[in-house]
Amino acid sequence: METRALRELRACVERVNATGDVRQTLSDEMHAHLTEAWREFDDEPGDAAMVLGGFFFYRWRAADERTDLLCAVVALGPCLLYGDMALPPDLGELVADHVVCEAELLRREARDSGDATLAARAGRAWARIVEATPRDDPRFLDRRIALARAAGKVRALQGDTAQSDQRIIEARRALVPPDHPDRLNTVLRLHLAFGERYEATGDVGDHEAALECAEELAAAHPDDQMMFLLGEKLHQRFLRTLDPSDLHRAVGLLRRSAAPSGPEQPERLLVLARALKGWWPILQERDVLDLAIQTAEDAESIVDARHEHYPEILWTLAEGYAQRHLLTRAEGDLDRALAAATQAQLRVRRQARFNLLLCDLYLEAYRHGGKSQDLFRALAVAENAARGVSRDHPAKPDALYRLGQALRERYERTGSVGDLDRAVLDGRAAIELLAPDDSRRSKYLTGLGNTYSTRFRLRGEGDALPAAIDLYRRAAATPPDSCAPVVELGRTLRWRYESTGDMADLDEAIALAESRLERVSVHDLPSLLLDLGVARRLRSAATGDPAELARAGAAVAEALALPDVAPRTQMRLRLEQAETAPNPADRLAAFEAVIDLLPRVGLRSPYEDDRQFMLSVHAGLGARAAEAAVAVGRPEHALALLELSRGILTDPPGNLRVPAADLCRRAARGPIVTLSTTENGGLALMVTPAGVTTLPLPDLTLTEAVTRQKALREAAAAHAHRDIADVLAWLWRAACRPVLDALAATGWDGARLWWCPAGVLTLLPLHAAGDGHDSVMARTVSSYLPTARAMPHAPASSTAPRGRALVVAMTNTPGEARLRAAASEASTLTRLLGATVLENDRATRRSVLAALPDARIVHFACHAHADVREPARSRLLLQDGALTPLDLLPLRLGGDLAYLSACSTGDVLYVGADEPRHITAAFHQIGFAHVVGTLWPVDDNAAADITDDFYERIAAHGPGDAARALHDAVLRFRATHPDQPALWAAHLHVGA
């Protein structure tokens, strides 16, 4: 479907055609349309390409900007290669120069695959290139030869080899005796004739005959040209037979031929680099790979971006960098590989080989650095590659395999169920396209096994586990013998043991890991040793054998002693070291090492949601570390470790280490109570001026807390008041009453209390806990802190200047239910505080973000949505879009109060992170001293009643009294609706 932007560009091109006035392409309006159309361009040969190419061409004529000319050539390239549209006469030669490399790659692809459709396409492309090339161009003859080869392939696939047969007959007839002065010329003619027919038919006999001719030519006249002819032919035979002696000779000849400078040198260096790249796996000598890369770099240094071999040189260079990265993890090689591959792909956008390499590199970059943008780019390239080739194309299985793996990775990142289902379908389709003896079968079976393994691990699908095990067993039994399926099989058998308790699975998992210790790569060895350590620990737990536990610890220690272990792998190893520690002190030391590593894995990405995701992988770490510190009698250290494990995403590194004594001084206005939970139970650290006191909470186990939070979420959605009351009563018994009783025993006056929960406990209404007879609200005024160090040394001022209040009121939100109370809340703030109101159409993202810096008090009366997988993308809904925590985080404001009278501003789905990010927390983080939000959607009228009561007190006492104002407003509402906690238990106050 043609977009409005493309229609406007087409009309402009037609006006230029009619009037000759190219300046109209330079208007701001046309620039906006061009930007939109170019962003949506899919590189397909068709009407859009022709319109864009013509428009860019006219812009170039109007402004003489080379970038416009380049864009015109890029847009029209697919039309020459893959379409039959006529190009602008002035651009034909430039477009031909731009696509010549891709046309040659297309011809070779047709030659190697025998695909008639590809051959016909290559023939048409070369015909158009030759047609666009001036006859006096020095490249015209070479392009004519390429056209002849392409046409010969088409004829050969149709069963017609008459022309190439006749050339061989004529060359044989012309062959003169060895002592004849014209012998070399006639042998060269015969060499070319056999080479031409080999290009067309792929007949091995023709290649051998051409090679025999090349041997004679090189022996009789060993100049650089003849050395190159023979070296190239030997390299071609190596690719067919894998005979290393051919490759050894080829490398020697090619090195000699590539030394002299001249127009042929770039191609010769390119062929040499390819040969060296194939030689180093045979010799297993790093120097050979380095030489291959250096040779490709030399080739790149002597050509410009218009050279016909430039994309292939870059592609060879990218492959070399990638191989060295996998071999050595050398700093910068992955980035260099991505840069070269991306640059190459700009010239040959539809070449499957180039796209597949680029996909692999983006996936490797994602696995290496965890940046979501690399994953999304890998997926986009894989989808383009899979869509751009037919089912019969030789690259189709590779494209489907990579697409399936990228979809699996995205599912693990975002939780989109459709991705995992598609990953299975694409993985199966890739395997079905392979021949039974295809060397890729083991790799593809392993990849599909990984997808089924993910279905079991992350979706709990019981039937996926045996399917994964079967796929790994088939992959392990399929040549070539590879470590990957064996390692994955062992890991999956261990998971099945954890589900079934079948010792045979655990024993086999250990045996498989041990069988690969000597064969796995040095970079995969730490993970394999970790698997072995976990399996041995499990066997020790099952058998009671302490020697097995010692062996588990030894495996982990061996892995930690290896050089260059990635930080995330180090973290997993340290966590396992804590499980195998022989005493509490060693267990604590392991957790200390993990927490020291947290900033290294959490802050590498420049994207906040990436950092949030990476830290969520290590959820619960602070709770377990604090538990370990308490076990050795160090409560202050427990508090320090809990603090170090949180706030990493928001606080500068220098702010993370705050002495416990300083935190105790900050608790002068009331105790700070950190709450954490593990499978062993809960732990309260009560911070007061007198010190840090610990309180075990045995009924507050992690499993129970997660179960109760899920029940609360479901009950709140259904307004099931009794079920919510049950959760509040459990929370009172398991956590809040023991804490309040312990504090009361110390002489606490009960005036104020700050809760500082971690993990899933951040999503429970501690402030509202109670059993109908006693409650937190009856004993104290509660607030929340994201970390204990967020408590300031002195409270903020309790007064705010009038006229600095802002209200965002969305009575009518596109696509959402009407909020009748929003107008009433706006009226209340206008009456009490003289607020500025942005309502409905005026409440746009731009206007709200512009007004925030000048507001001391902000009030949002609007819909909000919690993002269950990416909490940092939870959002307030405005007139023209959404406001997310990511929009707010760059701001640094000094506001006094933010009141978020919206649905679920503090609600996220617990997915393991210790620091769930939501809009309530974001407003506190950007500088608002006091923030009021809700944990779940609240009835419109109830929210309005609590809001009105709250602001009456704020108007009288200032925003510094926000905690007391909210407490009293909710308490009064609860008095009239005691059996309806869904209406009043969600409101919470964040701040000091």
Coordinates of N, CA and C in Angstrom, one line a residue, residues 674-677 682-683 697 700-702 705-706 709 730-731 735 757-766 784 910:
T674 N 14.5 -2.8 56.4 CA 14.7 -3.5 55.2 C 14.1 -4.9 55.3
L675 N 13.4 -5.3 54.3 CA 12.8 -6.6 54.3 C 13.2 -7.4 53.1
S676 N 13.7 -8.6 53.2 CA 14.1 -9.4 52.1 C 13.7 -10.8 52.4
T677 N 13.7 -11.7 51.4 CA 13.3 -13.0 51.5 C 14.0 -14.0 50.6
G682 N 12.3 -15.1 55.6 CA 12.5 -13.7 55.5 C 13.5 -13.1 56.5
L683 N 14.0 -11.9 56.2 CA 14.9 -11.3 57.1 C 14.6 -9.8 57.2
L697 N 12.3 -14.0 59.9 CA 10.9 -14.1 59.7 C 10.7 -15.4 59.0
L700 N 8.1 -16.0 56.1 CA 8.1 -15.1 54.9 C 9.1 -15.7 53.9
T701 N 8.8 -16.9 53.4 CA 9.7 -17.5 52.4 C 9.4 -16.9 51.0
L702 N 10.4 -17.1 50.2 CA 10.3 -16.5 48.8 C 9.1 -17.2 48.1
A705 N 5.9 -15.7 49.4 CA 5.7 -14.3 49.0 C 5.3 -14.2 47.6
V706 N 6.0 -15.0 46.7 CA 5.6 -14.9 45.3 C 4.2 -15.4 45.1
Q709 N 1.8 -12.7 46.3 CA 1.8 -11.5 45.4 C 0.9 -11.8 44.2
W730 N -2.1 -12.4 56.1 CA -0.9 -13.1 56.0 C 0.4 -12.2 56.2
L731 N 0.4 -11.1 55.5 CA 1.5 -10.2 55.5 C 1.7 -9.7 57.0
A735 N 5.2 -10.9 58.6 CA 6.2 -9.9 58.5 C 6.0 -8.7 59.4
P757 N 11.7 -2.5 51.3 CA 11.6 -3.9 50.9 C 12.5 -4.2 49.6
A758 N 12.8 -5.5 49.4 CA 13.5 -5.9 48.2 C 12.8 -7.0 47.5
G759 N 13.0 -7.1 46.2 CA 12.4 -8.1 45.4 C 10.9 -8.1 45.3
V760 N 10.3 -9.3 45.5 CA 8.9 -9.4 45.4 C 8.2 -8.6 46.5
L761 N 8.8 -8.4 47.6 CA 8.2 -7.7 48.7 C 7.9 -6.2 48.4
T762 N 8.6 -5.6 47.3 CA 8.3 -4.3 46.9 C 6.9 -4.2 46.3
L763 N 6.3 -5.3 46.0 CA 5.0 -5.3 45.3 C 3.8 -5.6 46.3
L764 N 4.1 -5.7 47.6 CA 3.1 -6.0 48.6 C 2.8 -4.8 49.5
P765 N 1.6 -4.6 49.9 CA 1.2 -3.4 50.6 C 1.5 -3.5 52.1
L766 N 2.8 -3.4 52.5 CA 3.2 -3.6 53.9 C 2.4 -2.6 54.8
Y784 N 7.8 4.5 52.1 CA 8.7 3.5 51.5 C 9.9 4.2 51.0
Y910 N 6.1 -9.4 39.1 CA 7.3 -9.8 39.6 C 8.0 -10.8 38.7

